[in-house]
PDB file of C-alpha atoms and ligand atoms in Angstrom:
ATOM      1  CA  MET A  14      -4.168 -17.366   0.537  1.00 89.00           C
ATOM      2  CA  LEU A  15      -6.998 -14.998   1.471  1.00 95.00           C
ATOM      3  CA  LYS A  16      -7.549 -12.088  -0.770  1.00 97.00           C
ATOM      4  CA  ILE A  17      -9.631  -9.028  -0.223  1.00 98.00           C
ATOM      5  CA  HIS A  18     -10.754  -7.501  -3.481  1.00 98.00           C
ATOM      6  CA  PRO A  19     -12.686  -4.310  -4.222  1.00 98.00           C
ATOM      7  CA  ILE A  20     -15.307  -4.454  -6.893  1.00 98.00           C
ATOM      8  CA  PRO A  21     -16.237  -0.904  -7.923  1.00 97.00           C
ATOM      9  CA  ALA A  22     -19.925  -0.211  -8.133  1.00 97.00           C
ATOM     10  CA  PHE A  23     -22.114   2.881  -8.952  1.00 97.00           C
ATOM     11  CA  LYS A  24     -20.192   6.156  -8.772  1.00 97.00           C
ATOM     12  CA  ASP A  25     -17.905   5.504  -5.906  1.00 98.00           C
ATOM     13  CA  ASN A  26     -18.904   2.400  -3.994  1.00 98.00           C
ATOM     14  CA  TYR A  27     -16.625  -0.623  -3.323  1.00 98.00           C
ATOM     15  CA  ILE A  28     -18.152  -4.028  -2.807  1.00 98.00           C
ATOM     16  CA  TRP A  29     -15.508  -5.962  -0.994  1.00 98.00           C
ATOM     17  CA  ILE A  30     -15.105  -9.634  -1.723  1.00 98.00           C
ATOM     18  CA  LEU A  31     -13.076 -11.873   0.492  1.00 98.00           C
ATOM     19  CA  HIS A  32     -11.906 -15.116  -1.078  1.00 98.00           C
ATOM     20  CA  ASP A  33      -9.320 -17.831  -1.423  1.00 98.00           C
ATOM     21  CA  GLU A  34      -8.920 -20.042  -4.485  1.00 98.00           C
ATOM     22  CA  ASN A  35     -12.358 -21.650  -4.001  1.00 98.00           C
ATOM     23  CA  TYR A  36     -14.730 -19.673  -1.788  1.00 98.00           C
ATOM     24  CA  ALA A  37     -15.870 -16.216  -1.426  1.00 98.00           C
ATOM     25  CA  ALA A  38     -17.914 -14.030   1.011  1.00 98.00           C
ATOM     26  CA  VAL A  39     -19.160 -10.670  -0.061  1.00 98.00           C
ATOM     27  CA  ILE A  40     -19.711  -7.540   1.933  1.00 98.00           C
ATOM     28  CA  ASP A  41     -22.513  -5.000   0.973  1.00 98.00           C
ATOM     29  CA  PRO A  42     -23.257  -6.065  -2.540  1.00 98.00           C
ATOM     30  CA  GLY A  43     -25.272  -2.973  -3.640  1.00 98.00           C
ATOM     31  CA  THR A  44     -25.428  -4.665  -7.062  1.00 98.00           C
ATOM     32  CA  ALA A  45     -25.142  -8.302  -8.245  1.00 98.00           C
ATOM     33  CA  GLN A  46     -23.869  -8.528 -11.700  1.00 98.00           C
ATOM     34  CA  SER A  47     -20.331  -7.354 -11.143  1.00 98.00           C
ATOM     35  CA  VAL A  48     -20.054  -9.714  -8.124  1.00 98.00           C
ATOM     36  CA  ILE A  49     -21.312 -12.631 -10.310  1.00 98.00           C
ATOM     37  CA  ASP A  50     -18.847 -11.768 -12.967  1.00 98.00           C
ATOM     38  CA  TYR A  51     -16.051 -11.635 -10.546  1.00 98.00           C
ATOM     39  CA  LEU A  52     -17.138 -15.069  -9.104  1.00 98.00           C
ATOM     40  CA  ASN A  53     -17.346 -16.658 -12.461  1.00 98.00           C
ATOM     41  CA  CYS A  54     -14.082 -15.281 -13.636  1.00 98.00           C
ATOM     42  CA  LYS A  55     -12.220 -16.569 -10.630  1.00 98.00           C
ATOM     43  CA  LYS A  56     -14.343 -19.773 -10.424  1.00 98.00           C
ATOM     44  CA  LEU A  57     -15.335 -19.013  -6.858  1.00 98.00           C
ATOM     45  CA  GLN A  58     -18.332 -20.523  -4.975  1.00 98.00           C
ATOM     46  CA  LEU A  59     -20.178 -17.819  -2.848  1.00 98.00           C
ATOM     47  CA  ILE A  60     -20.620 -18.855   0.803  1.00 98.00           C
ATOM     48  CA  SER A  61     -21.899 -15.797   2.618  1.00 98.00           C
ATOM     49  CA  ILE A  62     -23.267 -12.349   2.219  1.00 98.00           C
ATOM     50  CA  LEU A  63     -22.655  -9.753   4.932  1.00 98.00           C
ATOM     51  CA  ILE A  64     -24.479  -6.493   5.281  1.00 98.00           C
ATOM     52  CA  THR A  65     -23.550  -3.474   7.355  1.00 98.00           C
ATOM     53  CA  HIS A  66     -26.703  -1.383   6.999  1.00 98.00           C
ATOM     54  CA  HIS A  67     -29.899  -1.159   5.026  1.00 97.00           C
ATOM     55  CA  HIS A  68     -29.132   1.509   2.392  1.00 97.00           C
ATOM     56  CA  ASN A  69     -29.790   0.345  -1.146  1.00 97.00           C
ATOM     57  CA  ASP A  70     -26.243   0.960  -2.326  1.00 98.00           C
ATOM     58  CA  HIS A  71     -25.169  -1.739   0.146  1.00 98.00           C
ATOM     59  CA  THR A  72     -28.094  -4.166  -0.193  1.00 98.00           C
ATOM     60  CA  GLY A  73     -29.550  -3.838  -3.778  1.00 98.00           C
ATOM     61  CA  GLY A  74     -27.847  -6.966  -5.114  1.00 98.00           C
ATOM     62  CA  ILE A  75     -28.879  -9.437  -2.487  1.00 98.00           C
ATOM     63  CA  ILE A  76     -31.969 -10.821  -4.120  1.00 98.00           C
ATOM     64  CA  GLU A  77     -30.264 -11.409  -7.466  1.00 98.00           C
ATOM     65  CA  LEU A  78     -27.426 -13.153  -5.677  1.00 98.00           C
ATOM     66  CA  LEU A  79     -29.718 -15.345  -3.718  1.00 98.00           C
ATOM     67  CA  ASN A  80     -31.436 -16.378  -6.988  1.00 97.00           C
ATOM     68  CA  LYS A  81     -28.062 -17.951  -7.931  1.00 97.00           C
ATOM     69  CA  PHE A  82     -26.623 -18.923  -4.662  1.00 97.00           C
ATOM     70  CA  ASN A  83     -28.363 -20.343  -1.538  1.00 97.00           C
ATOM     71  CA  VAL A  84     -26.291 -18.688   1.041  1.00 98.00           C
ATOM     72  CA  PRO A  85     -26.807 -17.100   4.573  1.00 98.00           C
ATOM     73  CA  VAL A  86     -27.177 -13.307   4.665  1.00 98.00           C
ATOM     74  CA  TYR A  87     -25.940 -11.649   7.756  1.00 98.00           C
ATOM     75  CA  GLY A  88     -26.993  -8.168   8.905  1.00 98.00           C
ATOM     76  CA  PRO A  89     -28.009  -5.715  11.645  1.00 97.00           C
ATOM     77  CA  HIS A  90     -30.443  -6.885  14.361  1.00 90.00           C
ATOM     78  CA  ASN A  91     -33.196  -4.266  14.033  1.00 82.00           C
ATOM     79  CA  GLU A  92     -32.899  -2.846  10.511  1.00 79.00           C
ATOM     80  CA  SER A  93     -35.593  -4.101   8.173  1.00 83.00           C
ATOM     81  CA  ILE A  94     -33.827  -5.872   5.419  1.00 93.00           C
ATOM     82  CA  PRO A  95     -36.240  -8.529   4.352  1.00 91.00           C
ATOM     83  CA  THR A  96     -33.596 -10.731   2.772  1.00 95.00           C
ATOM     84  CA  LEU A  97     -31.553 -11.299   5.934  1.00 97.00           C
ATOM     85  CA  THR A  98     -31.308 -14.885   7.134  1.00 97.00           C
ATOM     86  CA  HIS A  99     -29.275 -14.094  10.251  1.00 97.00           C
ATOM     87  CA  HIS A 100     -29.742 -10.958  12.463  1.00 97.00           C
ATOM     88  CA  VAL A 101     -26.590 -10.242  14.326  1.00 97.00           C
ATOM     89  CA  LYS A 102     -25.594  -7.980  17.192  1.00 96.00           C
ATOM     90  CA  GLU A 103     -22.554  -6.800  19.168  1.00 98.00           C
ATOM     91  CA  ASN A 104     -19.922  -9.464  19.821  1.00 98.00           C
ATOM     92  CA  ASP A 105     -21.679 -12.146  17.708  1.00 98.00           C
ATOM     93  CA  GLU A 106     -19.152 -14.219  15.864  1.00 98.00           C
ATOM     94  CA  ILE A 107     -19.680 -15.306  12.229  1.00 98.00           C
ATOM     95  CA  LYS A 108     -17.628 -18.328  11.295  1.00 98.00           C
ATOM     96  CA  LEU A 109     -16.764 -18.489   7.655  1.00 98.00           C
ATOM     97  CA  LYS A 110     -15.420 -22.090   7.928  1.00 97.00           C
ATOM     98  CA  GLU A 111     -14.525 -22.464   4.244  1.00 98.00           C
ATOM     99  CA  LEU A 112     -12.221 -19.474   4.521  1.00 97.00           C
ATOM    100  CA  SER A 113     -11.000 -20.350   8.036  1.00 96.00           C
ATOM    101  CA  LEU A 114     -12.093 -16.920   9.119  1.00 97.00           C
ATOM    102  CA  THR A 115     -14.079 -15.585  11.982  1.00 98.00           C
ATOM    103  CA  LEU A 116     -15.642 -12.162  11.953  1.00 98.00           C
ATOM    104  CA  LYS A 117     -16.842 -10.372  14.975  1.00 98.00           C
ATOM    105  CA  VAL A 118     -19.807  -7.993  14.912  1.00 98.00           C
ATOM    106  CA  LEU A 119     -19.349  -4.462  16.215  1.00 98.00           C
ATOM    107  CA  GLU A 120     -22.381  -2.214  16.646  1.00 98.00           C
ATOM    108  CA  THR A 121     -21.553   1.192  15.127  1.00 98.00           C
ATOM    109  CA  PRO A 122     -24.737   3.306  15.166  1.00 98.00           C
ATOM    110  CA  GLY A 123     -24.633   6.785  13.725  1.00 98.00           C
ATOM    111  CA  HIS A 124     -25.040   6.695   9.887  1.00 98.00           C
ATOM    112  CA  THR A 125     -27.983   4.456  10.567  1.00 97.00           C
ATOM    113  CA  THR A 126     -29.408   3.423  13.876  1.00 96.00           C
ATOM    114  CA  ASP A 127     -28.351  -0.191  13.653  1.00 96.00           C
ATOM    115  CA  HIS A 128     -25.327   0.028  11.502  1.00 98.00           C
ATOM    116  CA  ILE A 129     -22.765  -2.740  12.212  1.00 98.00           C
ATOM    117  CA  ALA A 130     -19.102  -3.409  11.239  1.00 98.00           C
ATOM    118  CA  TYR A 131     -17.316  -6.739  10.821  1.00 98.00           C
ATOM    119  CA  TYR A 132     -13.895  -7.218  12.452  1.00 98.00           C
ATOM    120  CA  GLY A 133     -11.657 -10.196  11.669  1.00 98.00           C
ATOM    121  CA  ALA A 134      -8.830 -10.632  14.155  1.00 93.00           C
ATOM    122  CA  ASN A 135      -7.062 -13.499  12.272  1.00 87.00           C
ATOM    123  CA  LYS A 136      -3.475 -13.194  11.226  1.00 86.00           C
ATOM    124  CA  THR A 137      -4.273 -10.267   9.019  1.00 93.00           C
ATOM    125  CA  LYS A 138      -6.632  -7.934  10.956  1.00 98.00           C
ATOM    126  CA  MET A 139      -9.516  -6.508   8.917  1.00 98.00           C
ATOM    127  CA  LEU A 140     -12.400  -4.233   9.476  1.00 98.00           C
ATOM    128  CA  PHE A 141     -15.336  -3.903   7.133  1.00 98.00           C
ATOM    129  CA  CYS A 142     -16.929  -0.678   8.367  1.00 98.00           C
ATOM    130  CA  GLY A 143     -19.568   0.178   5.804  1.00 98.00           C
ATOM    131  CA  ASP A 144     -20.462   3.866   5.967  1.00 98.00           C
ATOM    132  CA  THR A 145     -19.152   4.544   9.517  1.00 98.00           C
ATOM    133  CA  LEU A 146     -15.507   5.245   8.998  1.00 98.00           C
ATOM    134  CA  PHE A 147     -13.954   6.492   5.673  1.00 98.00           C
ATOM    135  CA  ALA A 148     -10.388   7.384   4.853  1.00 98.00           C
ATOM    136  CA  CYS A 149     -10.030  10.834   6.526  1.00 98.00           C
ATOM    137  CA  GLY A 150     -13.793  11.010   7.084  1.00 98.00           C
ATOM    138  CA  CYS A 151     -16.899   9.433   8.601  1.00 98.00           C
ATOM    139  CA  GLY A 152     -20.411   8.793   7.401  1.00 98.00           C
ATOM    140  CA  ARG A 153     -23.254  11.271   7.391  1.00 98.00           C
ATOM    141  CA  LEU A 154     -25.683  11.151  10.325  1.00 98.00           C
ATOM    142  CA  PHE A 155     -28.867   9.983   8.568  1.00 97.00           C
ATOM    143  CA  GLU A 156     -30.528   8.273  11.654  1.00 97.00           C
ATOM    144  CA  GLY A 157     -28.166   8.455  14.628  1.00 97.00           C
ATOM    145  CA  SER A 158     -26.829  11.342  16.697  1.00 97.00           C
ATOM    146  CA  ALA A 159     -23.386  12.853  16.592  1.00 97.00           C
ATOM    147  CA  GLN A 160     -22.768  11.309  20.091  1.00 96.00           C
ATOM    148  CA  GLN A 161     -23.620   7.829  18.776  1.00 97.00           C
ATOM    149  CA  MET A 162     -21.351   8.306  15.791  1.00 97.00           C
ATOM    150  CA  TYR A 163     -18.498   9.628  17.971  1.00 96.00           C
ATOM    151  CA  HIS A 164     -18.654   6.694  20.248  1.00 97.00           C
ATOM    152  CA  SER A 165     -18.818   4.208  17.224  1.00 98.00           C
ATOM    153  CA  LEU A 166     -15.682   5.769  15.864  1.00 97.00           C
ATOM    154  CA  GLN A 167     -14.017   5.676  19.221  1.00 96.00           C
ATOM    155  CA  LYS A 168     -14.733   1.959  19.359  1.00 97.00           C
ATOM    156  CA  LEU A 169     -13.059   1.437  15.946  1.00 98.00           C
ATOM    157  CA  THR A 170     -10.006   3.443  17.014  1.00 97.00           C
ATOM    158  CA  ASN A 171      -9.512   0.949  19.831  1.00 98.00           C
ATOM    159  CA  LEU A 172      -8.793  -1.823  17.329  1.00 98.00           C
ATOM    160  CA  PRO A 173      -5.185  -2.679  16.656  1.00 98.00           C
ATOM    161  CA  ASP A 174      -3.283  -0.045  14.679  1.00 98.00           C
ATOM    162  CA  GLU A 175      -2.418  -2.416  11.912  1.00 98.00           C
ATOM    163  CA  THR A 176      -5.975  -3.355  11.249  1.00 98.00           C
ATOM    164  CA  GLY A 177      -6.928  -2.886   7.485  1.00 98.00           C
ATOM    165  CA  VAL A 178      -9.922  -0.703   7.081  1.00 98.00           C
ATOM    166  CA  TYR A 179     -12.167  -1.597   4.106  1.00 98.00           C
ATOM    167  CA  CYS A 180     -14.539   1.321   3.656  1.00 98.00           C
ATOM    168  CA  THR A 181     -17.400   1.124   1.104  1.00 98.00           C
ATOM    169  CA  HIS A 182     -16.970   4.479  -0.632  1.00 98.00           C
ATOM    170  CA  GLU A 183     -14.089   6.161  -2.433  1.00 98.00           C
ATOM    171  CA  TYR A 184     -14.427   9.533  -0.727  1.00 98.00           C
ATOM    172  CA  THR A 185     -10.811   9.979   0.137  1.00 98.00           C
ATOM    173  CA  LEU A 186      -9.757  12.999  -1.859  1.00 98.00           C
ATOM    174  CA  GLU A 187     -12.866  14.940  -0.959  1.00 98.00           C
ATOM    175  CA  ASN A 188     -12.331  14.017   2.650  1.00 98.00           C
ATOM    176  CA  ILE A 189      -8.723  15.117   2.645  1.00 98.00           C
ATOM    177  CA  ARG A 190      -9.671  18.467   1.135  1.00 98.00           C
ATOM    178  CA  PHE A 191     -11.802  19.013   4.282  1.00 98.00           C
ATOM    179  CA  ALA A 192      -9.197  17.502   6.646  1.00 98.00           C
ATOM    180  CA  ARG A 193      -6.620  19.958   5.274  1.00 98.00           C
ATOM    181  CA  THR A 194      -8.800  22.833   6.007  1.00 98.00           C
ATOM    182  CA  VAL A 195      -9.331  21.654   9.594  1.00 98.00           C
ATOM    183  CA  GLU A 196      -5.753  20.710  10.204  1.00 98.00           C
ATOM    184  CA  PRO A 197      -3.494  22.454   7.767  1.00 98.00           C
ATOM    185  CA  GLY A 198      -0.345  21.724  10.030  1.00 97.00           C
ATOM    186  CA  ASN A 199      -0.725  17.960   9.832  1.00 98.00           C
ATOM    187  CA  LEU A 200       2.253  16.741   7.788  1.00 98.00           C
ATOM    188  CA  THR A 201       1.028  13.022   7.667  1.00 98.00           C
ATOM    189  CA  LEU A 202      -2.190  14.274   6.072  1.00 98.00           C
ATOM    190  CA  LEU A 203      -0.209  16.263   3.544  1.00 98.00           C
ATOM    191  CA  GLU A 204       1.757  13.131   2.674  1.00 98.00           C
ATOM    192  CA  PHE A 205      -1.352  11.021   2.369  1.00 98.00           C
ATOM    193  CA  GLU A 206      -2.785  13.648   0.016  1.00 98.00           C
ATOM    194  CA  THR A 207       0.106  13.337  -2.376  1.00 98.00           C
ATOM    195  CA  THR A 208      -0.180   9.484  -2.322  1.00 98.00           C
ATOM    196  CA  ALA A 209      -3.944   9.442  -2.684  1.00 98.00           C
ATOM    197  CA  LYS A 210      -3.868  11.834  -5.608  1.00 98.00           C
ATOM    198  CA  GLU A 211      -1.269   9.685  -7.385  1.00 98.00           C
ATOM    199  CA  LEU A 212      -3.428   6.527  -6.801  1.00 98.00           C
ATOM    200  CA  ARG A 213      -6.595   8.194  -8.118  1.00 98.00           C
ATOM    201  CA  LYS A 214      -4.833   9.522 -11.194  1.00 98.00           C
ATOM    202  CA  GLN A 215      -4.205   5.844 -12.033  1.00 98.00           C
ATOM    203  CA  ASN A 216      -7.674   4.992 -11.048  1.00 97.00           C
ATOM    204  CA  ILE A 217      -6.385   2.774  -8.133  1.00 98.00           C
ATOM    205  CA  PRO A 218      -8.481   2.513  -4.898  1.00 98.00           C
ATOM    206  CA  THR A 219      -7.062   4.595  -2.024  1.00 98.00           C
ATOM    207  CA  LEU A 220      -8.326   1.742   0.352  1.00 98.00           C
ATOM    208  CA  PRO A 221      -7.954  -0.103   2.492  1.00 98.00           C
ATOM    209  CA  THR A 222      -6.624   2.420   5.006  1.00 98.00           C
ATOM    210  CA  THR A 223      -5.450   1.408   8.505  1.00 98.00           C
ATOM    211  CA  ILE A 224      -6.466   2.312  12.015  1.00 98.00           C
ATOM    212  CA  ARG A 225      -2.988   3.791  12.471  1.00 98.00           C
ATOM    213  CA  GLN A 226      -3.252   6.001   9.465  1.00 98.00           C
ATOM    214  CA  GLU A 227      -6.749   7.146  10.361  1.00 98.00           C
ATOM    215  CA  LYS A 228      -5.691   8.099  13.918  1.00 98.00           C
ATOM    216  CA  ALA A 229      -2.909  10.210  12.282  1.00 98.00           C
ATOM    217  CA  THR A 230      -5.038  11.882   9.553  1.00 98.00           C
ATOM    218  CA  ASN A 231      -8.738  11.686  10.195  1.00 98.00           C
ATOM    219  CA  PRO A 232      -9.970  14.840  11.785  1.00 98.00           C
ATOM    220  CA  PHE A 233     -13.086  13.019  13.064  1.00 98.00           C
ATOM    221  CA  LEU A 234     -10.752  10.870  15.168  1.00 97.00           C
ATOM    222  CA  ARG A 235      -8.647  13.756  16.192  1.00 97.00           C
ATOM    223  CA  CYS A 236     -11.133  15.928  18.117  1.00 96.00           C
ATOM    224  CA  ASP A 237      -8.529  16.204  21.019  1.00 94.00           C
ATOM    225  CA  GLN A 238      -5.842  17.798  18.907  1.00 96.00           C
ATOM    226  CA  PRO A 239      -5.253  21.399  19.499  1.00 95.00           C
ATOM    227  CA  GLU A 240      -5.412  22.470  15.843  1.00 97.00           C
ATOM    228  CA  VAL A 241      -8.691  20.527  15.267  1.00 97.00           C
ATOM    229  CA  ILE A 242     -10.189  22.116  18.418  1.00 96.00           C
ATOM    230  CA  GLN A 243      -9.033  25.556  17.340  1.00 96.00           C
ATOM    231  CA  SER A 244     -10.487  25.203  13.784  1.00 97.00           C
ATOM    232  CA  ALA A 245     -13.912  23.954  15.138  1.00 96.00           C
ATOM    233  CA  CYS A 246     -14.086  26.863  17.561  1.00 95.00           C
ATOM    234  CA  THR A 247     -13.256  29.322  14.938  1.00 95.00           C
ATOM    235  CA  HIS A 248     -15.834  27.797  12.634  1.00 95.00           C
ATOM    236  CA  LEU A 249     -18.316  28.300  15.393  1.00 92.00           C
ATOM    237  CA  GLY A 250     -17.118  31.880  15.948  1.00 93.00           C
ATOM    238  CA  GLN A 251     -16.236  31.136  19.560  1.00 89.00           C
ATOM    239  CA  ASP A 252     -12.975  31.308  21.545  1.00 85.00           C
ATOM    240  CA  PHE A 253     -13.764  28.112  23.357  1.00 79.00           C
ATOM    241  CA  CYS A 254     -16.054  25.279  22.820  1.00 80.00           C
ATOM    242  CA  GLU A 255     -16.858  22.069  24.785  1.00 79.00           C
ATOM    243  CA  PRO A 256     -14.806  19.035  23.933  1.00 77.00           C
ATOM    244  CA  SER A 257     -18.087  17.206  23.320  1.00 79.00           C
ATOM    245  CA  ARG A 258     -19.128  19.798  20.675  1.00 91.00           C
ATOM    246  CA  ILE A 259     -15.980  19.478  18.514  1.00 96.00           C
ATOM    247  CA  PHE A 260     -17.132  16.336  16.690  1.00 97.00           C
ATOM    248  CA  SER A 261     -20.591  17.510  15.973  1.00 96.00           C
ATOM    249  CA  THR A 262     -19.258  20.887  14.781  1.00 97.00           C
ATOM    250  CA  LEU A 263     -16.843  19.061  12.324  1.00 97.00           C
ATOM    251  CA  ARG A 264     -19.737  16.844  11.109  1.00 97.00           C
ATOM    252  CA  GLU A 265     -22.017  19.756  10.585  1.00 97.00           C
ATOM    253  CA  TRP A 266     -19.302  21.787   8.916  1.00 97.00           C
ATOM    254  CA  LYS A 267     -18.457  18.876   6.532  1.00 98.00           C
ATOM    255  CA  ASN A 268     -22.104  18.612   5.489  1.00 97.00           C
ATOM    256  CA  HIS A 269     -21.889  22.051   3.871  1.00 95.00           C
ATOM    257  CA  PHE A 270     -18.265  22.091   2.872  1.00 95.00           C
TER     258      PHE A 270
HETATM  259 ZN1   ZN B 316     -25.222   4.230   3.675  1.00 62.28          ZN
HETATM  260 FE1   FE B 317     -23.162   3.865   1.146  1.00 62.28          FE
END
C-alpha cells in the first residue's frame, strides 16, 4: 500500500514522503534529520529524491541525505542545484520501480523560472506541485512573470479533478482569508474555511487538496468568475479590466494583503 506522508519542517513547510512497507521517495527535503528519523522509524530504504525548485527550504537537506543514501536526485533542467544527478524537463517520466510508480514532469514556471511539478497518474492520481499551487492560493512570483504563472496554473487545472494536490506549505488559512475577500459569495469556500480551521485547531494538515476543490475555491484559478473579476476591477479602481489583467491584479493584491 502506497502512503503519502507529510513531514512538517521549519515554520510551515511539508516534506512529502511517498512510501510502501520497504521503500521511500522524498519530495523537496528542505532539511534531512526529520526525514532520516521517519525512514528509521518505519524501517524504510530511500530510493529517490525529487526537487521542484532551487529554494533552500526545498533543497537544504539533500547533501545530508546523500551522505547516508546513494540515490538519484531529480530536479529542474536549468536551475543550478549542484547536487542534482538527473535534470528533467516537460514530459520526462521518472520510474520509481520499487514503488511501482511513474511520475511525469510538468514545467510550471512562475515562482522560479524553471520550477517543475511531478504528476503521478497511477490508480491514485497525485501532484507534487512545490510552490506553484497552494490550497486557495499560488506561489509568489520571484523569478517568473504573472503570465507564466497563470499558464502554469492552467496546466495544473487540466489534470483530472480527483488528483490529490500535495503542496509544500501550510498557507491555507491565510490564503482563505484573502480568497474570502475576493469572493465573499463563494459558499464552497466558506465551507472549506470551517473545515480548514477545525483541522488547524487540531494541528492536522489541511493538505492534500484536490484539483476539484481548487477549481471551486482558489481565486487564482477562478479569474473568469464574475465576482472575482468584479473584485479585481474594484481593487484597481476601474469599472472594467482586461481578462488578462485579473490574475496579475490578484497576485499583486495578495502580496500586500
Ligand atoms: Zn520556493
Ligand atoms: Fe517554499
